[in-house]
PDB file of C-alpha atoms in Angstrom:
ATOM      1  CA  UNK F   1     -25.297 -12.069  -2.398  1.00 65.00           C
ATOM      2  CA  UNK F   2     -23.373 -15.444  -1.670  1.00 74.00           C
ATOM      3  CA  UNK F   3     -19.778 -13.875  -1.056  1.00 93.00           C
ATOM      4  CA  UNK F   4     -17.818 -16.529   0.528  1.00 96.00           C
ATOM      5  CA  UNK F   5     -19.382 -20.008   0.304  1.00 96.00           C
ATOM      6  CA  UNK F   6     -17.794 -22.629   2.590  1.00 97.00           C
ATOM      7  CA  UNK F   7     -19.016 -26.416   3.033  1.00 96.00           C
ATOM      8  CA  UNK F   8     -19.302 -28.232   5.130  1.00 97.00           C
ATOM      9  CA  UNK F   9     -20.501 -26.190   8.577  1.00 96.00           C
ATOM     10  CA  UNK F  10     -19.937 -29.517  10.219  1.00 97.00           C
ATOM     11  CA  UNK F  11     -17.689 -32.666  10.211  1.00 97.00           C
ATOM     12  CA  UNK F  12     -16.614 -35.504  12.493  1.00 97.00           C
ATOM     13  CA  UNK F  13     -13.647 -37.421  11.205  1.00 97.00           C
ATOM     14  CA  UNK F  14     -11.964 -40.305  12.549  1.00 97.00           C
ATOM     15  CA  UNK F  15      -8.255 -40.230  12.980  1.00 98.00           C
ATOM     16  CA  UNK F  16      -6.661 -40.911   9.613  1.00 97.00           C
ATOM     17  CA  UNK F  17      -9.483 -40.061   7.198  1.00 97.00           C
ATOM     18  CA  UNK F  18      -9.161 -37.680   4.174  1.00 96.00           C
ATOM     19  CA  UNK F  19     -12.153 -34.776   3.458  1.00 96.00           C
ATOM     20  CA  UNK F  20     -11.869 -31.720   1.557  1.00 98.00           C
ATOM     21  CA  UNK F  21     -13.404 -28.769   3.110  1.00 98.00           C
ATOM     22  CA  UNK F  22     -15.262 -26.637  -0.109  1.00 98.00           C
ATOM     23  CA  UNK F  23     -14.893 -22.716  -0.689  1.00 97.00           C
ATOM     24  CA  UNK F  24     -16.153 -20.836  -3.747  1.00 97.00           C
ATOM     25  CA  UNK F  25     -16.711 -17.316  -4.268  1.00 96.00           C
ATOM     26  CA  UNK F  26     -18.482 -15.378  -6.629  1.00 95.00           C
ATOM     27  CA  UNK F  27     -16.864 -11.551  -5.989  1.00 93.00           C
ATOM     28  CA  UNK F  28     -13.744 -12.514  -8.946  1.00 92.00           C
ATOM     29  CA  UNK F  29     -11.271 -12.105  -6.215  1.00 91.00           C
ATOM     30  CA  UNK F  30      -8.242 -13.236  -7.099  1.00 90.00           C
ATOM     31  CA  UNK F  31      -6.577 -13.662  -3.276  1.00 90.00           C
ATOM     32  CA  UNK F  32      -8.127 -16.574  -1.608  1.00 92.00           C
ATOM     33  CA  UNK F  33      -6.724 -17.905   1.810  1.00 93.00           C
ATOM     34  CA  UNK F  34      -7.667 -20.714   4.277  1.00 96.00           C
ATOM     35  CA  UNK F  35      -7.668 -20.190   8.410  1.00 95.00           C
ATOM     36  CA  UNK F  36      -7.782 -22.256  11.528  1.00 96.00           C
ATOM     37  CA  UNK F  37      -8.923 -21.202  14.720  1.00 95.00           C
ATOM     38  CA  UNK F  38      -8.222 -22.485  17.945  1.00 93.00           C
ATOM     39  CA  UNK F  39      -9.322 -21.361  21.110  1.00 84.00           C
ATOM     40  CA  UNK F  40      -7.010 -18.082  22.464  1.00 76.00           C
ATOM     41  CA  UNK F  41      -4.984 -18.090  19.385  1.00 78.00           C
ATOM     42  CA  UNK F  42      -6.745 -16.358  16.774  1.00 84.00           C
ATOM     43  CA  UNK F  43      -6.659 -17.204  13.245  1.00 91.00           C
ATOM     44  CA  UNK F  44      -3.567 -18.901  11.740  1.00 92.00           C
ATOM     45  CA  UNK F  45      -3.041 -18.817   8.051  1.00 92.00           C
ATOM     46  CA  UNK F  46      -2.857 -22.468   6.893  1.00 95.00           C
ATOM     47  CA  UNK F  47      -2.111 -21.870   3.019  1.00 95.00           C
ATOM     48  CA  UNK F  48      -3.045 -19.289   0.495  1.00 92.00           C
ATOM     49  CA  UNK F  49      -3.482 -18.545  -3.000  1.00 92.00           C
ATOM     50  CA  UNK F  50      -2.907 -14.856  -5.197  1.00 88.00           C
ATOM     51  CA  UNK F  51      -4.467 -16.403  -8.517  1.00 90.00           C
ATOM     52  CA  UNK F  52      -5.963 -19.113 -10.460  1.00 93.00           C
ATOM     53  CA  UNK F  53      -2.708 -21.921 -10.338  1.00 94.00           C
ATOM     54  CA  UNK F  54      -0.927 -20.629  -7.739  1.00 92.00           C
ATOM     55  CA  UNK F  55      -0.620 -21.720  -3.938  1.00 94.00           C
ATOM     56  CA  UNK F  56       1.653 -21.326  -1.088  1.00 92.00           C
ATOM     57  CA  UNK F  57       2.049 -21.647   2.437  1.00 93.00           C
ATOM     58  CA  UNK F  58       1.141 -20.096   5.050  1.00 90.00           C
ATOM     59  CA  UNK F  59       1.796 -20.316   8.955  1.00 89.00           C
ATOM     60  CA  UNK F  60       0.813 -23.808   9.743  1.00 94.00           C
ATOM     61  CA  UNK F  61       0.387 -25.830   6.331  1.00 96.00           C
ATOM     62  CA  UNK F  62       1.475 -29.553   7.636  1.00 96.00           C
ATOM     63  CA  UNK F  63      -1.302 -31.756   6.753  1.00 96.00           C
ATOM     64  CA  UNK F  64      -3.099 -29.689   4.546  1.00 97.00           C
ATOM     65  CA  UNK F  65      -3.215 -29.435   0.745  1.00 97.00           C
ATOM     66  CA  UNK F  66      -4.750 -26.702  -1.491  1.00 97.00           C
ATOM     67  CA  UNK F  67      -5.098 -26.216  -5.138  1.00 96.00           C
ATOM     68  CA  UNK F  68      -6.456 -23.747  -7.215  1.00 97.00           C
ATOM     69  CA  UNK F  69      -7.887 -24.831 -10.722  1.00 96.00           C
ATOM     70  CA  UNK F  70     -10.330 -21.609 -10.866  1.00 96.00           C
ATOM     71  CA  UNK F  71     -10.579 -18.081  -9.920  1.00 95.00           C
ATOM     72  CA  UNK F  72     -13.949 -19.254  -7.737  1.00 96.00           C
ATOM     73  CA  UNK F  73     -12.737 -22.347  -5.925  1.00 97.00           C
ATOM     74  CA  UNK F  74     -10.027 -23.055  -3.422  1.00 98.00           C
ATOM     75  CA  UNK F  75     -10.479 -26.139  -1.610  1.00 98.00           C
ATOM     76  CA  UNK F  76      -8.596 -27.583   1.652  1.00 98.00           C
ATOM     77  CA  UNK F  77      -7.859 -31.410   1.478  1.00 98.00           C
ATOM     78  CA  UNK F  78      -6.772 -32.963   5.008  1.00 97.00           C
ATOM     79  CA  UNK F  79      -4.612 -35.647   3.884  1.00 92.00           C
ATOM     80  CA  UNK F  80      -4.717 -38.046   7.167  1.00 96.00           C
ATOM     81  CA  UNK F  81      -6.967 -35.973   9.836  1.00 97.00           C
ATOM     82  CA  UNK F  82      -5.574 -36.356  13.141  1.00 97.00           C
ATOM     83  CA  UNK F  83      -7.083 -35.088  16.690  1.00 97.00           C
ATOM     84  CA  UNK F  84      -4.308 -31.832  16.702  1.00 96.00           C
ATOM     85  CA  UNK F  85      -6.813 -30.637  13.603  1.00 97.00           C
ATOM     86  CA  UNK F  86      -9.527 -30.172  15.326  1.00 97.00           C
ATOM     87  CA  UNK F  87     -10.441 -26.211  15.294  1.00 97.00           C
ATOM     88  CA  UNK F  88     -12.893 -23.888  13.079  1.00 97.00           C
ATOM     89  CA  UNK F  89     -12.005 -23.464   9.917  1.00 98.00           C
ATOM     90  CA  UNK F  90     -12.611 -20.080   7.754  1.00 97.00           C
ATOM     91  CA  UNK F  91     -11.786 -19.456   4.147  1.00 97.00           C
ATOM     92  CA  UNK F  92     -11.358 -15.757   3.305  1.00 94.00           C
ATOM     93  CA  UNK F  93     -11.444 -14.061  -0.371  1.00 92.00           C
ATOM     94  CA  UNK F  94      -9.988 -10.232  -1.064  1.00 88.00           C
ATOM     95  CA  UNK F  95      -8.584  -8.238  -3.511  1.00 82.00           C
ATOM     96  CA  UNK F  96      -5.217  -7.477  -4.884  1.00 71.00           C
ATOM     97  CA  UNK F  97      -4.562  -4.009  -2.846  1.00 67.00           C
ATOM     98  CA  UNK F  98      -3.151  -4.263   0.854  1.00 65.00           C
ATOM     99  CA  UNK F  99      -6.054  -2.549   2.074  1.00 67.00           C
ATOM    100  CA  UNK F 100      -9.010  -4.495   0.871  1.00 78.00           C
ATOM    101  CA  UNK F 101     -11.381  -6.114   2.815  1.00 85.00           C
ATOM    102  CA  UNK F 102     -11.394 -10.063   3.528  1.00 90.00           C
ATOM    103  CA  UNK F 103     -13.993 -11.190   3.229  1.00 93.00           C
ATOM    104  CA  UNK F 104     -15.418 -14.977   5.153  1.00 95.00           C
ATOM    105  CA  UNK F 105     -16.867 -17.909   4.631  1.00 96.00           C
ATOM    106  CA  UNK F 106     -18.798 -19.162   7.883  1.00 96.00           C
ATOM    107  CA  UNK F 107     -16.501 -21.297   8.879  1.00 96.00           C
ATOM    108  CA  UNK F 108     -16.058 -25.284   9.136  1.00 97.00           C
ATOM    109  CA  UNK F 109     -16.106 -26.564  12.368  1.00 96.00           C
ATOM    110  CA  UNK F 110     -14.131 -30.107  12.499  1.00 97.00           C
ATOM    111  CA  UNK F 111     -13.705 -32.714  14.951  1.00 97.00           C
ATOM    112  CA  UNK F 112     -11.173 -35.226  14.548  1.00 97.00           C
ATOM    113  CA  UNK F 113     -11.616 -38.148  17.743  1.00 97.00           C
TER     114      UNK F 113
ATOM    115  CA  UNK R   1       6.414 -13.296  20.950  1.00 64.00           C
ATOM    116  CA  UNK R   2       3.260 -13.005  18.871  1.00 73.00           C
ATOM    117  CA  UNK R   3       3.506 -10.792  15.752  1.00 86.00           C
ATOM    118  CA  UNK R   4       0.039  -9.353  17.045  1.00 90.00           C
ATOM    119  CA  UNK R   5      -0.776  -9.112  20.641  1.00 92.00           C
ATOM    120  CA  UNK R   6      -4.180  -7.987  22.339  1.00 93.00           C
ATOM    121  CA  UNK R   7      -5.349  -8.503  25.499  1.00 88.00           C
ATOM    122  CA  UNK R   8      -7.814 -11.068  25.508  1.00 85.00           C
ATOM    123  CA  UNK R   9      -9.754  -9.290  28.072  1.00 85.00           C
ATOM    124  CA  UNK R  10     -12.853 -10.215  28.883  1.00 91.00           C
ATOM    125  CA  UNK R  11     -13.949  -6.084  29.211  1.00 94.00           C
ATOM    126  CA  UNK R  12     -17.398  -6.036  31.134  1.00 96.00           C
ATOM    127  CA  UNK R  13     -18.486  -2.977  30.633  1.00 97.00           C
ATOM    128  CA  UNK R  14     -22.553  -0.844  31.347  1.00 97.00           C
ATOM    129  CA  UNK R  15     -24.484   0.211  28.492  1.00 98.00           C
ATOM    130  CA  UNK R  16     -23.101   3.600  27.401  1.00 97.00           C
ATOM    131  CA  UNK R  17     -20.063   3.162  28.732  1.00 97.00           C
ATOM    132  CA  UNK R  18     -16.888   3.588  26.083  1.00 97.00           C
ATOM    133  CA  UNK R  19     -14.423   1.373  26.411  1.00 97.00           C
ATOM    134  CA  UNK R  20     -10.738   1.181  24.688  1.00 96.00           C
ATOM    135  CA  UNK R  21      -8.988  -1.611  23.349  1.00 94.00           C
ATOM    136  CA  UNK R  22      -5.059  -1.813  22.369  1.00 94.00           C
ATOM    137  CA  UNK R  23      -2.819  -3.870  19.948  1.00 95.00           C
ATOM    138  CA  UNK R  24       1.082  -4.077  19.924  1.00 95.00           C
ATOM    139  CA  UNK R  25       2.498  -5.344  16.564  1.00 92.00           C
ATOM    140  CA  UNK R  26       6.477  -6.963  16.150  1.00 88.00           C
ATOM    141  CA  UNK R  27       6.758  -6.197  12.417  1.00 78.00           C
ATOM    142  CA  UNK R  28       7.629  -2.477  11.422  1.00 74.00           C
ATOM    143  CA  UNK R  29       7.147  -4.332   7.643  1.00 74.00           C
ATOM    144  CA  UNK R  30       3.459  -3.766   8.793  1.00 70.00           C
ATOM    145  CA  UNK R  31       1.737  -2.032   5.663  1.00 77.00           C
ATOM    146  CA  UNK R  32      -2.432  -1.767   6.722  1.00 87.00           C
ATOM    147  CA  UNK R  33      -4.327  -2.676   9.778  1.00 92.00           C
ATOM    148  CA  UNK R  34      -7.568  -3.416  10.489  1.00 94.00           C
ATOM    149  CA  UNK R  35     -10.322  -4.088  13.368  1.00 96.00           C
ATOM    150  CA  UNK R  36     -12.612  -7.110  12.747  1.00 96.00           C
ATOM    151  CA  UNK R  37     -15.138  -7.943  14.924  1.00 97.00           C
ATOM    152  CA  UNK R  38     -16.308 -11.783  15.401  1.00 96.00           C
ATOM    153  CA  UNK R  39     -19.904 -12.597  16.707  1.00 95.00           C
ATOM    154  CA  UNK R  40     -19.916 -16.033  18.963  1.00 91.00           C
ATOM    155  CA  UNK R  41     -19.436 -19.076  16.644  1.00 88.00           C
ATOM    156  CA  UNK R  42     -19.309 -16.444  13.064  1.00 94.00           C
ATOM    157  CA  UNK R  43     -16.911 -15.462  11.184  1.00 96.00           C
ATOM    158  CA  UNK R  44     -15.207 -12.240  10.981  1.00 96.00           C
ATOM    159  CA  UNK R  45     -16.664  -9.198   9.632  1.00 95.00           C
ATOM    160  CA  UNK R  46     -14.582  -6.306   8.849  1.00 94.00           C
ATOM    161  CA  UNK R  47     -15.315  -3.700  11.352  1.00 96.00           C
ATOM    162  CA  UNK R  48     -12.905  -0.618   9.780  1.00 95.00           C
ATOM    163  CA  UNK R  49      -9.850   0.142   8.461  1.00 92.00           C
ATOM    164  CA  UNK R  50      -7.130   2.480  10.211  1.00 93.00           C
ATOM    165  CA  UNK R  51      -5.420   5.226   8.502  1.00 89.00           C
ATOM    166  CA  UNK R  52      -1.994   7.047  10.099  1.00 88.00           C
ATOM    167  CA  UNK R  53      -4.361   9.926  10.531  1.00 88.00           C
ATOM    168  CA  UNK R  54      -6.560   8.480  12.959  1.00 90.00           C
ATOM    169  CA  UNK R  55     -10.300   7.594  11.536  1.00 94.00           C
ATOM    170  CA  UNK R  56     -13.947   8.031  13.296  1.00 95.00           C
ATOM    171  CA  UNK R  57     -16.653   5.594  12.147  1.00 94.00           C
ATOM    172  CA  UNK R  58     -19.850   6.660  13.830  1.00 96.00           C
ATOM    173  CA  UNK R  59     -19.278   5.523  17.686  1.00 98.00           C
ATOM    174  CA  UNK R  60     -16.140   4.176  16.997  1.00 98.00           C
ATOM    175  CA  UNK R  61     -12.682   5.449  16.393  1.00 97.00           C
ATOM    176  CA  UNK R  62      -9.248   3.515  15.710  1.00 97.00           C
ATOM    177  CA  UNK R  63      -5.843   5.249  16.147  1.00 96.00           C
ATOM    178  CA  UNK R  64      -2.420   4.029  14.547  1.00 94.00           C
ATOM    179  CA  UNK R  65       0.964   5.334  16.405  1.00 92.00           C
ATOM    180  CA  UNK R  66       3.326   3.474  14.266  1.00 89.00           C
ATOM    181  CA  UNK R  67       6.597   4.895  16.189  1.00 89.00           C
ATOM    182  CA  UNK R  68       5.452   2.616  18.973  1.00 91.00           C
ATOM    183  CA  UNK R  69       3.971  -0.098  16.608  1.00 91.00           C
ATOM    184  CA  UNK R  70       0.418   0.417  18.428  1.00 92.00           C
ATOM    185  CA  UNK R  71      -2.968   0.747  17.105  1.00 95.00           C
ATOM    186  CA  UNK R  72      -6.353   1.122  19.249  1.00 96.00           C
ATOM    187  CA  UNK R  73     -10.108   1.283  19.138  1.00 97.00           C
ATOM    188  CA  UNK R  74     -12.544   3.436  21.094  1.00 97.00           C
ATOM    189  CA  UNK R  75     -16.135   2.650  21.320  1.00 98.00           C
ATOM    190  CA  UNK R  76     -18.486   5.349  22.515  1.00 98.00           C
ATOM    191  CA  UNK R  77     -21.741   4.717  24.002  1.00 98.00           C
ATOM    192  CA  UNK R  78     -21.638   0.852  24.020  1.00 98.00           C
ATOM    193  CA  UNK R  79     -24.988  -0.832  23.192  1.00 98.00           C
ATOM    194  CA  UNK R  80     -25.461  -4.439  23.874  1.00 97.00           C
ATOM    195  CA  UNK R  81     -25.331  -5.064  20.637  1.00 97.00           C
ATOM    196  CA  UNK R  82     -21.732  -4.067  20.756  1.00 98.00           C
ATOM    197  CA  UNK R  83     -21.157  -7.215  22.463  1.00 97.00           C
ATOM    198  CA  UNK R  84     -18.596  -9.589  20.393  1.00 96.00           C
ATOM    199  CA  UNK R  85     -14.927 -10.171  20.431  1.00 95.00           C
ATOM    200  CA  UNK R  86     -12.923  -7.927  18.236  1.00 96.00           C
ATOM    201  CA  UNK R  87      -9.631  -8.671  16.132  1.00 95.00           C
ATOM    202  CA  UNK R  88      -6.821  -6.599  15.690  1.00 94.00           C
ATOM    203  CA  UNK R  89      -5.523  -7.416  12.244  1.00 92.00           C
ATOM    204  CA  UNK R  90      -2.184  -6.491  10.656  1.00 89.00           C
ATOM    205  CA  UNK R  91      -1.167  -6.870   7.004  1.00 84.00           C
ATOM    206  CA  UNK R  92       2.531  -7.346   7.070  1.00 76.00           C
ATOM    207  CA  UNK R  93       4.500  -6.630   3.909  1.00 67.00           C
ATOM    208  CA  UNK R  94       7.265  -9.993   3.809  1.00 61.00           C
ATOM    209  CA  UNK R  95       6.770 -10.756   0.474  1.00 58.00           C
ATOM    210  CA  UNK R  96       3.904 -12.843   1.245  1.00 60.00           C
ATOM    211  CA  UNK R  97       0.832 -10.881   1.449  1.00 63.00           C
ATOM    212  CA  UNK R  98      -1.386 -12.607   4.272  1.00 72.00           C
ATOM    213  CA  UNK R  99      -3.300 -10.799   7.077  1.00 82.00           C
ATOM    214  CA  UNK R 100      -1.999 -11.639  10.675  1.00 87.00           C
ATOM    215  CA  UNK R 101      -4.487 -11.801  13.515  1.00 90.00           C
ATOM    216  CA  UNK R 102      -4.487 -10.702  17.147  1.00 91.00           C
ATOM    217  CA  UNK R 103      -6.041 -13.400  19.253  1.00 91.00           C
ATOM    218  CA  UNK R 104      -8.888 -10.885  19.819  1.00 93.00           C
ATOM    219  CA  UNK R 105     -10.690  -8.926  22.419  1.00 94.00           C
ATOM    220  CA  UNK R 106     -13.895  -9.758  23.639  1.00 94.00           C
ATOM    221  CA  UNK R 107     -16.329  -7.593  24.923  1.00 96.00           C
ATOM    222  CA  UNK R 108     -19.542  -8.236  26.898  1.00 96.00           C
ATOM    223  CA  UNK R 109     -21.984  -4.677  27.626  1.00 97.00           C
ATOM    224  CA  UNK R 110     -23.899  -5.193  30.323  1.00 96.00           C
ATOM    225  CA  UNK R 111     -28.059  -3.859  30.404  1.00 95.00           C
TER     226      UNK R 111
END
């Protein structure tokens, strides 16, 4: 029953270090997204994917890349982490119809000092 | 002007009590909407779907008006266990499927 599997849980970067936060998911969904959260303004969609090769942006993509190789993995590279990035991080997986479930990972949180 | 707005409460409320929560939505493009509910440092968790109809899921019952581009969520009966903060979520049709989030609702039920 792993679902959404997101790794890290926890990271400290220092200002103008790369990482790429993990997601895989083993339910063949072929929507994938990535979210920030930041304290009393909900999640924002960073960038998202509908299907293996295909990416685009969401909300707040600046200094963010994604890629998606695979049906299972969608990973979130920060290219240059700066403080303004630190928040909790979700990645979500669902289905094609507009009425399907998200499903989340548990969330990264990052600190960027 | 958010796209989703909730009030971010918190709602302090006695075991048993039932308690309502709103959402106002900008985007009449709006094609499903949803109530998650987030436990303190978790992730969301779908909590139910809402129908134009109106739907009842045990103690809990959401309601979509979407002449006034509102949508709500009764709880009967709170429990402690109730206690969490929940998201109003939107899934607006712009050609770029992506759910939209309220900044969410939390809720503390009092023994």
């Amino acid at each position: 029953n792993a679902g959404v599997t997101q790794t890290p849980k926890f990271q400290v970067l220092k200002t103008g270090q790369s990482m790429t936060l993990q997601c895989a998911q083993d339910m063949n969904h072929e929507y994938m997204s990535w979210y920030r959260q930041d304290p009393g303004m909900g999640l924002r969609l960073i960038h998202y994917s509908v299907g293996a090769g295909i990416t685009d942006q969401g909300e707040v993509p600046n200094g963010y890349n994604v890629s998606r190789s695979t049906t299972e993995d969608f990973p979130l590279r920060l290219l240059s982490a700066a403080p303004s990035q630190t928040s909790v991080y979700f990645c979500a997986s669902s289905g094609t119809a507009m009425n399907t479930e998200a499903f989340f990972g548990q969330g990264t949180r990052l600190t960027v000092v | 002007r958010k796209e989703v707005e909730q009030d971010p409460g918190p709602f302090n409320v006695p075991e048993g009590a039932t308690v309502a929560f709103n959402c106002t939505y900008s985007n009449s493009a709006s094609q499903s909407f949803f109530w998650y509910r987030q436990d303190c440092r978790k992730e969301p968790k779908l909590l139910m779907s809402v129908y134009s109809s109106g739907n009842e899921d045990g103690r809990f019952t959401a309601q979509l008006n979407r002449a006034s581009q509102y949508i709500s969520l009764l709880i009967r009966d709170s429990k402690l266990s109730d206690s969490a903060t929940y998201l109003c979520v939107v899934n607006f049709y712009t050609g770029r499927r992506a759910l939209t989030f309220g900044s969410g609702t939390r809720l503390q039920v009092q023994p």
